[in-house]
PDB file of C-alpha atoms in Angstrom:
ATOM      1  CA  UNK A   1       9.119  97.664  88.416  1.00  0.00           C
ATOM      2  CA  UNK A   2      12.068  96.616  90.832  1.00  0.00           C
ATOM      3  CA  UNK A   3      14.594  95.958  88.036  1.00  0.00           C
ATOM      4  CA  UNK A   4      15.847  99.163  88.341  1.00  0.00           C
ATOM      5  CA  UNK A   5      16.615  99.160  92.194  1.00  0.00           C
ATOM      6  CA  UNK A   6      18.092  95.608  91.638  1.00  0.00           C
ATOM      7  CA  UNK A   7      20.406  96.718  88.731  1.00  0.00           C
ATOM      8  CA  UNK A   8      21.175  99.972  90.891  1.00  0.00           C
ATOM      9  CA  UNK A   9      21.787  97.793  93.722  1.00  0.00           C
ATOM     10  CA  UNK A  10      23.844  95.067  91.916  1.00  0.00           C
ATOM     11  CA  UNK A  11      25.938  98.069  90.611  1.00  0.00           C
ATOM     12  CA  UNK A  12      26.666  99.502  93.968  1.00  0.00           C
ATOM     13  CA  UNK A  13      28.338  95.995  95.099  1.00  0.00           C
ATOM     14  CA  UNK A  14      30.763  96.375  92.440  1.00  0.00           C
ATOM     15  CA  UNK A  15      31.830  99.797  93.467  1.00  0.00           C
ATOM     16  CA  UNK A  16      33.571 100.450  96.637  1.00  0.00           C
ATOM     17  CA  UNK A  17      34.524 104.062  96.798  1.00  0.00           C
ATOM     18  CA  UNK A  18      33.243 107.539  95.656  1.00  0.00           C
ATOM     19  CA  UNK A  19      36.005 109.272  93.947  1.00  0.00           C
ATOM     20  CA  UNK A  20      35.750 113.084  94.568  1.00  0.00           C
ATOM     21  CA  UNK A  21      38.092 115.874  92.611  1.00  0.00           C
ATOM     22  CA  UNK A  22      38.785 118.720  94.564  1.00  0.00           C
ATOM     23  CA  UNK A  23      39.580 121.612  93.076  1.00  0.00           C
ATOM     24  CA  UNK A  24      39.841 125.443  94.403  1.00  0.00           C
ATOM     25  CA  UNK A  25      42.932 128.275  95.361  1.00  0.00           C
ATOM     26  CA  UNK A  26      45.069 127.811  98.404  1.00  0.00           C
ATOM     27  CA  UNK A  27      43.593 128.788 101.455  1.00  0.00           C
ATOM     28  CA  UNK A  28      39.405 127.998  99.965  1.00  0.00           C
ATOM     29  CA  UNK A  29      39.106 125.618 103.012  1.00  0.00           C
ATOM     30  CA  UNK A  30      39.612 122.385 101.410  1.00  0.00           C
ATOM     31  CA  UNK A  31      41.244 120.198 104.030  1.00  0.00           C
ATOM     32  CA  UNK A  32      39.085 121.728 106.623  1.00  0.00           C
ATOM     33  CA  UNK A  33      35.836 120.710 104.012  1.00  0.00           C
ATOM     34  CA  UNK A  34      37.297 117.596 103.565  1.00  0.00           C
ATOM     35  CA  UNK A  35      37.846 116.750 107.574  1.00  0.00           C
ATOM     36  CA  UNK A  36      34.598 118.017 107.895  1.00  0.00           C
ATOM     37  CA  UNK A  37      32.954 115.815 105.777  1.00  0.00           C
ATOM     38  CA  UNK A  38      34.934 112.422 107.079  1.00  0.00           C
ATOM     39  CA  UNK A  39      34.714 113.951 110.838  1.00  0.00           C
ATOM     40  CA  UNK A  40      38.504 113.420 110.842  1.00  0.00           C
ATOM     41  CA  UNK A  41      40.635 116.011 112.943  1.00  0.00           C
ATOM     42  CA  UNK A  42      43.746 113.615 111.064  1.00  0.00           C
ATOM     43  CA  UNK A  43      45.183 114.744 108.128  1.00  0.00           C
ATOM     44  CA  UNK A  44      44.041 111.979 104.991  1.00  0.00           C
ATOM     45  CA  UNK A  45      46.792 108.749 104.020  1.00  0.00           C
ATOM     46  CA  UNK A  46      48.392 109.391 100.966  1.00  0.00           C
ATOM     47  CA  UNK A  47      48.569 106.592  98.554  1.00  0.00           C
ATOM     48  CA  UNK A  48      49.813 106.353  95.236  1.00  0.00           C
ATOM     49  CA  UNK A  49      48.141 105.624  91.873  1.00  0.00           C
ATOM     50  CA  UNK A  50      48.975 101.868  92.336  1.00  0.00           C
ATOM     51  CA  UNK A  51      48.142 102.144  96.219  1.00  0.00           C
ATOM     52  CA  UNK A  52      51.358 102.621  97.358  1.00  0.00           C
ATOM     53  CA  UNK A  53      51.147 104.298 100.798  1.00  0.00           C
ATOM     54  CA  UNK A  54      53.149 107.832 100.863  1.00  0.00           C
ATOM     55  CA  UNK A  55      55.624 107.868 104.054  1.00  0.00           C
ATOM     56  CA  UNK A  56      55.090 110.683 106.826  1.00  0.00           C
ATOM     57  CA  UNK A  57      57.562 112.728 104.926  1.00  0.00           C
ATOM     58  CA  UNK A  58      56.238 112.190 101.745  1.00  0.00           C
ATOM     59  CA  UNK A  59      52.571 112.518 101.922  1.00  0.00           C
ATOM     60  CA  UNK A  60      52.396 116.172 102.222  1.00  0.00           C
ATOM     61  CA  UNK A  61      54.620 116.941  99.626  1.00  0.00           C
ATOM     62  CA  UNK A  62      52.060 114.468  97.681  1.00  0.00           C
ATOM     63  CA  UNK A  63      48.769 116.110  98.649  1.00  0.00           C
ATOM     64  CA  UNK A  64      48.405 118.086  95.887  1.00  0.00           C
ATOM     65  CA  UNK A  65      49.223 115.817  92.956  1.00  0.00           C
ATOM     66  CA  UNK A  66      45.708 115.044  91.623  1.00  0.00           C
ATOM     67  CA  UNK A  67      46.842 111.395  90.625  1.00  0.00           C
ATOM     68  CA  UNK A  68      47.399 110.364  94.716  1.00  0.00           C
ATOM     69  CA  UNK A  69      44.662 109.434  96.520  1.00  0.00           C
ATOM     70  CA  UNK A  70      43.740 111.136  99.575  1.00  0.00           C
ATOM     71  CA  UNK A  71      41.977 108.710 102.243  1.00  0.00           C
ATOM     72  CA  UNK A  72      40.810 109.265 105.949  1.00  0.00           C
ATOM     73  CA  UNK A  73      40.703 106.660 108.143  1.00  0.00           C
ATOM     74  CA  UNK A  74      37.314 107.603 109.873  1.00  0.00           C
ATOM     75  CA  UNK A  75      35.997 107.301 106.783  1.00  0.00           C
ATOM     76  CA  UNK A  76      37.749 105.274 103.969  1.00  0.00           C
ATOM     77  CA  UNK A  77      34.979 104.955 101.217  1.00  0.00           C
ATOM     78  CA  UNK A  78      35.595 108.200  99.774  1.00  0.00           C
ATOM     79  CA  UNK A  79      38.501 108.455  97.572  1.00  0.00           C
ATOM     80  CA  UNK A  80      39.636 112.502  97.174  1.00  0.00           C
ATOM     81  CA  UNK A  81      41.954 113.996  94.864  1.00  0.00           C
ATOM     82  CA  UNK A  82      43.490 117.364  94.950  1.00  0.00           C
ATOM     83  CA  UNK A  83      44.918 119.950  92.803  1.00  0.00           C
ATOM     84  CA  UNK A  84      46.551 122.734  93.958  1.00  0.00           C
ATOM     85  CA  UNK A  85      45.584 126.502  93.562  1.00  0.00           C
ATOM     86  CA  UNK A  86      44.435 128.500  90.879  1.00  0.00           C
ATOM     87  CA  UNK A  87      45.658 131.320  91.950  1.00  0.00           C
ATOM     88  CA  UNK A  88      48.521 131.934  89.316  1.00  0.00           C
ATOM     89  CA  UNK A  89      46.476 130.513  86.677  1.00  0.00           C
ATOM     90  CA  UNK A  90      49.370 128.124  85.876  1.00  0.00           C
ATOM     91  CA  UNK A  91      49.004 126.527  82.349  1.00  0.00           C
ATOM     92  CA  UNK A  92      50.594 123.215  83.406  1.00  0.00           C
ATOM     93  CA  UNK A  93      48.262 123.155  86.654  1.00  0.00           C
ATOM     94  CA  UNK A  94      45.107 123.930  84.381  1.00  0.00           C
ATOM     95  CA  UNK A  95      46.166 121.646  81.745  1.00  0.00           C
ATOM     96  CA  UNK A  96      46.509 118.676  84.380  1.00  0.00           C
ATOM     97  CA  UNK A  97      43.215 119.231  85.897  1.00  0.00           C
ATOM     98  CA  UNK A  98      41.585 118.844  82.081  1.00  0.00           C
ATOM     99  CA  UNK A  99      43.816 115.644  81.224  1.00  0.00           C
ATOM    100  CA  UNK A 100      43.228 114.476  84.192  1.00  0.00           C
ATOM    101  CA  UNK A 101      39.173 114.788  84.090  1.00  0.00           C
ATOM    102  CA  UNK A 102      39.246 113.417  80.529  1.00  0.00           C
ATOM    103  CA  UNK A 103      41.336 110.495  81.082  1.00  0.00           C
ATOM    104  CA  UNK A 104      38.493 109.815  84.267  1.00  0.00           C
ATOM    105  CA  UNK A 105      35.994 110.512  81.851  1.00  0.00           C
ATOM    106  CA  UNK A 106      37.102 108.344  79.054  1.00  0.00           C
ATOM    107  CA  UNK A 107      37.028 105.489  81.539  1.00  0.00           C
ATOM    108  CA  UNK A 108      34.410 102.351  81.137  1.00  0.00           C
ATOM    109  CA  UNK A 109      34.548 101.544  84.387  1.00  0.00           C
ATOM    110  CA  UNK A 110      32.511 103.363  87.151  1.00  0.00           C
ATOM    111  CA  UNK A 111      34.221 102.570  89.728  1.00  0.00           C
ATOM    112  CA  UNK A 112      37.695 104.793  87.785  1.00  0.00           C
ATOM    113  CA  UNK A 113      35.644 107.655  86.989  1.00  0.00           C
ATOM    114  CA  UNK A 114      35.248 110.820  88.558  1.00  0.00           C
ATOM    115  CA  UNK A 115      32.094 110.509  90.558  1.00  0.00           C
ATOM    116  CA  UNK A 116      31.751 114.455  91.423  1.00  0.00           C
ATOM    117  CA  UNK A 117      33.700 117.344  91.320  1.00  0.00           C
ATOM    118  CA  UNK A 118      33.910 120.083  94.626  1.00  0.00           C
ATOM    119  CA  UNK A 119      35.088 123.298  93.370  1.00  0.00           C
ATOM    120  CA  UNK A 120      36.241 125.564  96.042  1.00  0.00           C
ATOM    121  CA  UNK A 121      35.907 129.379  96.159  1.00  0.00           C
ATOM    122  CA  UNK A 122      36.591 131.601  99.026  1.00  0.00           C
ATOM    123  CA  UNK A 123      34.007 134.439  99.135  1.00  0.00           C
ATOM    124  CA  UNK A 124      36.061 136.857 101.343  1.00  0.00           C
ATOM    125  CA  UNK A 125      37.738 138.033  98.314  1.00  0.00           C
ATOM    126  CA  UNK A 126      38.195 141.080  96.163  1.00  0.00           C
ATOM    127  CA  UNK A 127      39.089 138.641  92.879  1.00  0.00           C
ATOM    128  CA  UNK A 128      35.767 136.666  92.893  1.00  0.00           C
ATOM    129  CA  UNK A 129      36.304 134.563  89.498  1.00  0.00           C
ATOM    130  CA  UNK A 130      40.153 133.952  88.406  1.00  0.00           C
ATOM    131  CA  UNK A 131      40.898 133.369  84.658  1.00  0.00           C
ATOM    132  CA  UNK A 132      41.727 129.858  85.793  1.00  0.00           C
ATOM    133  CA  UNK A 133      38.086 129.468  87.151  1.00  0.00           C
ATOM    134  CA  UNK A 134      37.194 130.604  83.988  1.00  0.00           C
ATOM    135  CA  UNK A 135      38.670 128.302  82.343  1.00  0.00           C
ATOM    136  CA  UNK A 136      38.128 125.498  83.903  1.00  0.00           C
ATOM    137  CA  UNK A 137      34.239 126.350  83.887  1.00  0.00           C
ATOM    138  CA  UNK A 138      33.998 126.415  79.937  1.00  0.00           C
ATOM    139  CA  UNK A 139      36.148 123.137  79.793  1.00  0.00           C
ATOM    140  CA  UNK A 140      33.926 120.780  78.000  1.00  0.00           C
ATOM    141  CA  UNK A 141      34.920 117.562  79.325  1.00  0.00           C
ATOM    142  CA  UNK A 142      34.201 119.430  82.900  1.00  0.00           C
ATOM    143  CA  UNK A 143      30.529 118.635  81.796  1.00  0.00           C
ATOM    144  CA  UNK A 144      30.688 114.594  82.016  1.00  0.00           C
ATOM    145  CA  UNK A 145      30.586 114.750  86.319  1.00  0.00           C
ATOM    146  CA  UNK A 146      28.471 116.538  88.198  1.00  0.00           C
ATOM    147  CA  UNK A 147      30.384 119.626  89.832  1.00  0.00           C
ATOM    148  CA  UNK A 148      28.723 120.896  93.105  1.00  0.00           C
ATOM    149  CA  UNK A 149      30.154 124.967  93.549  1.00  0.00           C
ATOM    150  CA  UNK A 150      31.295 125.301  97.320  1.00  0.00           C
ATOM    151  CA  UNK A 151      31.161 129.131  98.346  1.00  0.00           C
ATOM    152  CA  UNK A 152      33.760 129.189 101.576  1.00  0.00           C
ATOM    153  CA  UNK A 153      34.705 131.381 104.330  1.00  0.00           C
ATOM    154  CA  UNK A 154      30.904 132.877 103.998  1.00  0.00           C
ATOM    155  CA  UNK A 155      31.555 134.554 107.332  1.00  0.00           C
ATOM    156  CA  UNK A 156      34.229 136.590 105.622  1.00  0.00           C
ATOM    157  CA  UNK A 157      31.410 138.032 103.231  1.00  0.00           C
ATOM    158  CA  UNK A 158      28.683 138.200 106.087  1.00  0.00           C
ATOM    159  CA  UNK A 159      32.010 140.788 107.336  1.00  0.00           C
ATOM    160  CA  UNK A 160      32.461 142.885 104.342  1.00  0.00           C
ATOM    161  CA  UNK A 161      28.225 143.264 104.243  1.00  0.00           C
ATOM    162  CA  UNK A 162      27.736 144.940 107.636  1.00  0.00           C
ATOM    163  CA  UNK A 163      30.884 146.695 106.916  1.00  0.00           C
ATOM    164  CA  UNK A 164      29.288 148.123 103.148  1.00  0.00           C
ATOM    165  CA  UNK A 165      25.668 148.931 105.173  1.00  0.00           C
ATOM    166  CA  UNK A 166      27.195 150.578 107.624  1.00  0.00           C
ATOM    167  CA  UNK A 167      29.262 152.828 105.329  1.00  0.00           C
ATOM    168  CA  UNK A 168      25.683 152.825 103.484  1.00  0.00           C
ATOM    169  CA  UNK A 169      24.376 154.554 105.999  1.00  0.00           C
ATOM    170  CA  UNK A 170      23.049 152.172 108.158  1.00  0.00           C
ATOM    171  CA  UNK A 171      22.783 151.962 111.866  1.00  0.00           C
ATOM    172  CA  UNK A 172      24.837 149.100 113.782  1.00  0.00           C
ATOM    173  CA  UNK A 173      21.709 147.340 114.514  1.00  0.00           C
ATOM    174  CA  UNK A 174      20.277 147.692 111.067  1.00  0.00           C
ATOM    175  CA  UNK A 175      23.653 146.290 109.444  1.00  0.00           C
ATOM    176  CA  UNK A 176      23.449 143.190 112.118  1.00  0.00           C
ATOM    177  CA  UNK A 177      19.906 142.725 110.965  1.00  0.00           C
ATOM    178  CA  UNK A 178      20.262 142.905 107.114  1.00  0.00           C
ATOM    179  CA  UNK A 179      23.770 141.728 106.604  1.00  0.00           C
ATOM    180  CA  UNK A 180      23.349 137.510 106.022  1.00  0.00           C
ATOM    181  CA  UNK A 181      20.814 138.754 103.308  1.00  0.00           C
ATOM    182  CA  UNK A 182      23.195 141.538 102.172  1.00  0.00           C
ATOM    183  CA  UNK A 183      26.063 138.466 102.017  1.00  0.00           C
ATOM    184  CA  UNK A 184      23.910 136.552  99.630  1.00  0.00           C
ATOM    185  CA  UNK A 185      22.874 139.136  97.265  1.00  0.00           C
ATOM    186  CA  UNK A 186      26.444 139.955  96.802  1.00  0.00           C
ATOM    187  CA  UNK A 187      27.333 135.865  96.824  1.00  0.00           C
ATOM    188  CA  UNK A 188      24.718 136.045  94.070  1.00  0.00           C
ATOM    189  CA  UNK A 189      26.156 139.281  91.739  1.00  0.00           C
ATOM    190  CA  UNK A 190      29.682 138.135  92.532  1.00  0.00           C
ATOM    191  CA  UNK A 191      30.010 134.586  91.922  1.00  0.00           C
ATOM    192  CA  UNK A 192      27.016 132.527  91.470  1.00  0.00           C
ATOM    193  CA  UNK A 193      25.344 134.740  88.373  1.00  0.00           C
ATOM    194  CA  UNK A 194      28.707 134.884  86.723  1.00  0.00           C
ATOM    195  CA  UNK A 195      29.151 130.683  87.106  1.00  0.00           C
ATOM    196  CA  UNK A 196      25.402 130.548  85.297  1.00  0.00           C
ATOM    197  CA  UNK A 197      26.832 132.301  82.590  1.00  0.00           C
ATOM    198  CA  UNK A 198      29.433 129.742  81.820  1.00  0.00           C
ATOM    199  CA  UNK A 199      28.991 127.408  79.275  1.00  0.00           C
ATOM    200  CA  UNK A 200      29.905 124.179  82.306  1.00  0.00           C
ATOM    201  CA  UNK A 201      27.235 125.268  84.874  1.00  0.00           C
ATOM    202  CA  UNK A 202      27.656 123.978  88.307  1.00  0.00           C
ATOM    203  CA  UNK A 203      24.671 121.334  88.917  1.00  0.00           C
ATOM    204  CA  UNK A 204      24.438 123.230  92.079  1.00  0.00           C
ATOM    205  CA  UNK A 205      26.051 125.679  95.058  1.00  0.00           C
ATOM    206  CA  UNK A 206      26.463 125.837  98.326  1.00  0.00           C
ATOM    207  CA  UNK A 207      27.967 128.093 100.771  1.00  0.00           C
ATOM    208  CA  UNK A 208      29.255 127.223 104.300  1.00  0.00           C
ATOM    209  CA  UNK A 209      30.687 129.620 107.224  1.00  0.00           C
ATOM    210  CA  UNK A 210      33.232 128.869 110.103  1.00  0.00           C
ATOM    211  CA  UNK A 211      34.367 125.404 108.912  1.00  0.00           C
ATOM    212  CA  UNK A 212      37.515 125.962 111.115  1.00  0.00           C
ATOM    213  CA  UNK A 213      34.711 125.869 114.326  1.00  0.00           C
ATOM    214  CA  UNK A 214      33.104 123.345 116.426  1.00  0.00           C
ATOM    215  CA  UNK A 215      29.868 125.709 115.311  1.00  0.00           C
ATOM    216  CA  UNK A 216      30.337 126.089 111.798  1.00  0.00           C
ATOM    217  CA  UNK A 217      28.442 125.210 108.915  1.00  0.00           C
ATOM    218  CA  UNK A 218      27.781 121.642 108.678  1.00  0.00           C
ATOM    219  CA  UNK A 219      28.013 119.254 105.986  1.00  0.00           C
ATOM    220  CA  UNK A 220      24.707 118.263 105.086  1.00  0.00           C
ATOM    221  CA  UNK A 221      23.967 120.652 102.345  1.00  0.00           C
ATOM    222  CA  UNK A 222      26.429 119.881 100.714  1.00  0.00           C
ATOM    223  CA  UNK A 223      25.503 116.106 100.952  1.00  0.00           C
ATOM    224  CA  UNK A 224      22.307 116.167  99.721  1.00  0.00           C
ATOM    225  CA  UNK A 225      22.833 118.502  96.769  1.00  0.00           C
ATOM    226  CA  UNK A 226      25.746 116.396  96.178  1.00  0.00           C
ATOM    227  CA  UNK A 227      23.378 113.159  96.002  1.00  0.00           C
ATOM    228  CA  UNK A 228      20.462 114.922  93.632  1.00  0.00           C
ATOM    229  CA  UNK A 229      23.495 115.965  91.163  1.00  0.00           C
ATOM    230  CA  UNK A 230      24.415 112.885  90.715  1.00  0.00           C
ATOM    231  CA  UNK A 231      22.548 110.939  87.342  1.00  0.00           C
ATOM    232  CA  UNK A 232      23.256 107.181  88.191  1.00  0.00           C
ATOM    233  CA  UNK A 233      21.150 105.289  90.477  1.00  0.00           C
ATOM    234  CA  UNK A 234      24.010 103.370  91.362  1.00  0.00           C
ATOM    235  CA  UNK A 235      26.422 106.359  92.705  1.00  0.00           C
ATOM    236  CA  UNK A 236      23.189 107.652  94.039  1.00  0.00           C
ATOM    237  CA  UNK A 237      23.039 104.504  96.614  1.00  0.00           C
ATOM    238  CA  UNK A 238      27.208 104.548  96.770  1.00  0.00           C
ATOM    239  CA  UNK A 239      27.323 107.818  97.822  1.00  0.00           C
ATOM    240  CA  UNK A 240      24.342 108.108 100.354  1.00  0.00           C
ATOM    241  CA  UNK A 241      25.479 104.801 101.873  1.00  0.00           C
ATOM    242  CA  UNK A 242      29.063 106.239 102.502  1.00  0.00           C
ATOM    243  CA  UNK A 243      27.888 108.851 104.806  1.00  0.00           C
ATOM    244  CA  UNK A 244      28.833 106.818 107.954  1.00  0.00           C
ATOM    245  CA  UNK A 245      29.385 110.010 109.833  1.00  0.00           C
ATOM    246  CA  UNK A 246      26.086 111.732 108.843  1.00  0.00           C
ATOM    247  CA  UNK A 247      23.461 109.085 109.308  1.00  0.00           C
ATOM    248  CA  UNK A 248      20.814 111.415 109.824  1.00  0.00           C
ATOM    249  CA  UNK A 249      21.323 113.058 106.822  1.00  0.00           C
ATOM    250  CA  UNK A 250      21.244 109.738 105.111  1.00  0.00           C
ATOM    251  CA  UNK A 251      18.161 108.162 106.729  1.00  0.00           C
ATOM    252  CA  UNK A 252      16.144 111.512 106.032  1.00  0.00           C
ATOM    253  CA  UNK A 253      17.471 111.528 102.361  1.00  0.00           C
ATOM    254  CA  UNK A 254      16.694 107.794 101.599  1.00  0.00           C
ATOM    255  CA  UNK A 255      13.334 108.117 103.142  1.00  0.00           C
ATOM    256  CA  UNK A 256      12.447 111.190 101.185  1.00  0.00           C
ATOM    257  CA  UNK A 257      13.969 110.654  97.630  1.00  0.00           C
ATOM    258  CA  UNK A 258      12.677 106.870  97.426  1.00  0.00           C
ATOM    259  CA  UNK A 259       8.964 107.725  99.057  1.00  0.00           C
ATOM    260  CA  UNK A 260       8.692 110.392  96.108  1.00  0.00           C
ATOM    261  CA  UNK A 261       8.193 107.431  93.751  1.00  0.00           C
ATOM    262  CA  UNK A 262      11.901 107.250  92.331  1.00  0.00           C
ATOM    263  CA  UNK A 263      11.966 103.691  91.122  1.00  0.00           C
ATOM    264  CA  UNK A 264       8.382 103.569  91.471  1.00  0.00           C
ATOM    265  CA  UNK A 265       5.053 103.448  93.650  1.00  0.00           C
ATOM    266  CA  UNK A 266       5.777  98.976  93.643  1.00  0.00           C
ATOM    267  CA  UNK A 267       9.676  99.111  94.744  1.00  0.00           C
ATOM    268  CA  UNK A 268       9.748 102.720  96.780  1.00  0.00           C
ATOM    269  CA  UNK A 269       9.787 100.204 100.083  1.00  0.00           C
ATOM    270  CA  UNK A 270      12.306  98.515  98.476  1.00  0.00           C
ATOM    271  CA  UNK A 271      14.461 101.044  97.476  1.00  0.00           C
ATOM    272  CA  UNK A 272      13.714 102.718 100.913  1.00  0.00           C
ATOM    273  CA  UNK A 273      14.915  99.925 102.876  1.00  0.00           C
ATOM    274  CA  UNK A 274      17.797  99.009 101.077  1.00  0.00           C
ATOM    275  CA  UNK A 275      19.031 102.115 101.086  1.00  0.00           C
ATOM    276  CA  UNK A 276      18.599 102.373 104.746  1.00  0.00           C
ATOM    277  CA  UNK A 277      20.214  98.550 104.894  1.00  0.00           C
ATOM    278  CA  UNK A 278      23.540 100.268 103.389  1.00  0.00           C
ATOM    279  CA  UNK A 279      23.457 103.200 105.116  1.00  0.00           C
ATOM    280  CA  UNK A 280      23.519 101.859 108.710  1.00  0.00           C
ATOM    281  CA  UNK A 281      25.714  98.375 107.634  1.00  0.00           C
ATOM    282  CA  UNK A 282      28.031  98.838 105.193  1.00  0.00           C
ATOM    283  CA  UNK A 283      31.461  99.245 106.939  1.00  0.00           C
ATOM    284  CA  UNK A 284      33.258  97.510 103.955  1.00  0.00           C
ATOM    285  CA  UNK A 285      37.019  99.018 104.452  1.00  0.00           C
ATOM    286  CA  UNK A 286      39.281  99.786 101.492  1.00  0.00           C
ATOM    287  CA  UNK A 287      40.015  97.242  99.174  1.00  0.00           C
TER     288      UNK A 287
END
């Protein structure tokens, strides 16, 4: 009953980084998500394809071609890769996001695919869903990774809701008091029940506020549906074990997901403890 945590494990030594595809419009947040997530106030290295490292003058210019990898030094296991913005709904762009998911896709070795997707969307908005994110929703090869929905700028929403009470009629107090759950129903009708509808569904959503502040939304959401999306025990382990800046996040996942009985009632200690044995040790840098 342990072969599958010892396969899982064996796989995990093979593979050294998580390789993440961000995708959204200009201005969704991304770098601040991204910083957020690596607890970097540094902007990522830049490095090539064939790991050539972009010079000072280079690497912003080579941010947003989605073959460069994007690496922070605070935290080095997680490869990114960016696109730019939707916004214009740019064939070319569109087209390079879909051969650039199916060439991942098509690869037999995990460690070269795609591991997840992030799709940005600001929420304080009046164009909700672009043709592009249209597109790229009912985009069948979109369907081989998991792709996690990330609803920014939430604050911006929480804004326009006490502004729609109040013109609703509402008292100031009233609109205070009703206006987070006014903000999701209108999260809800304006983005999430439209994604469902899609024939690529995200495997999950979730929407953060105030990323730009020391008291914004926090990462851990995001993390753990980010870790339940994902199908492979071996990613599973990768990606839990690469949260070096959200230990608590990882402890509490590991102990909960393997204590449910996930490779079993015999190897759940096992699982649980090696888990935890990545989590806190593994430093490995890039390679």
């Amino acid at each position: 009953m342990s072969s599958n945590i010892d396969e899982a494990i064996d796989l995990r030594d093979g593979i050294c980084h998580f390789n993440v595809l961000v995708i959204g419009r200009a201005n969704a947040g991304k770098t601040t998500l991204l910083k957020r997530v690596c607890n970097s106030v540094e902007d990522p290295e830049i490095f090539s394809p064939s790991g050539e490292k972009a010079s000072p003058r280079g690497a912003r210019r080579g941010w947003h071609n989605i073959e460069n990898q994007l690496i922070f030094k605070s935290n080095p296991q997680f490869i990114f890769h960016d696109s730019r913005g939707f916004e214009s709904a740019s064939v070319e762009e569109i087209e390079n996001v879909k051969a650039f998911i199916a060439e991942r896709a098509a690869s037999t070795r995990l460690s070269q695919q795609l591991h997840t997707i992030w799709y940005c969307m600001p929420t304080d908005t009046n164009r909700p869903l672009l043709e592009a994110d249209k597109q790229f929703f009912n985009h069948h090869a979109a369907g081989q990774v998991p792709v996690i929905a990330i609803f920014t700028k939430f604050d911006g929403l929480v804004t326009k809701a006490f502004a729609e009470l109040k013109r609703g009629g509402a008292t100031r107090q009233e609109a205070m008091t009703k206006r987070i759950e006014k903000a999701l129903e209108m999260l809800t009708a304006n983005f999430v029940e439209p994604l469902s509808s899609t024939a690529i569904r995200p495997a999950d959503w979730v929407h953060l506020s105030n990323m730009h502040e020391d008291g914004g939304s926090n990462c851990n959401d995001l993390i753990e549906k980010t870790a339940n999306a994902l199908n492979n025990d071996a990613l599973r382990l990768l990606f839990v074990s690469v949260q070096q800046n959200n230990i608590n996040v990882c402890i509490s996942y590991a102990v909960r997901r393997y204590c449910e009985g996930h490779f079993g009632v015999l190897s759940t200690q096992l699982g649980m403890f090696a888990m935890l044995g990545l989590c806190i040790n593994d430093n490995s840098p890039m390679t």
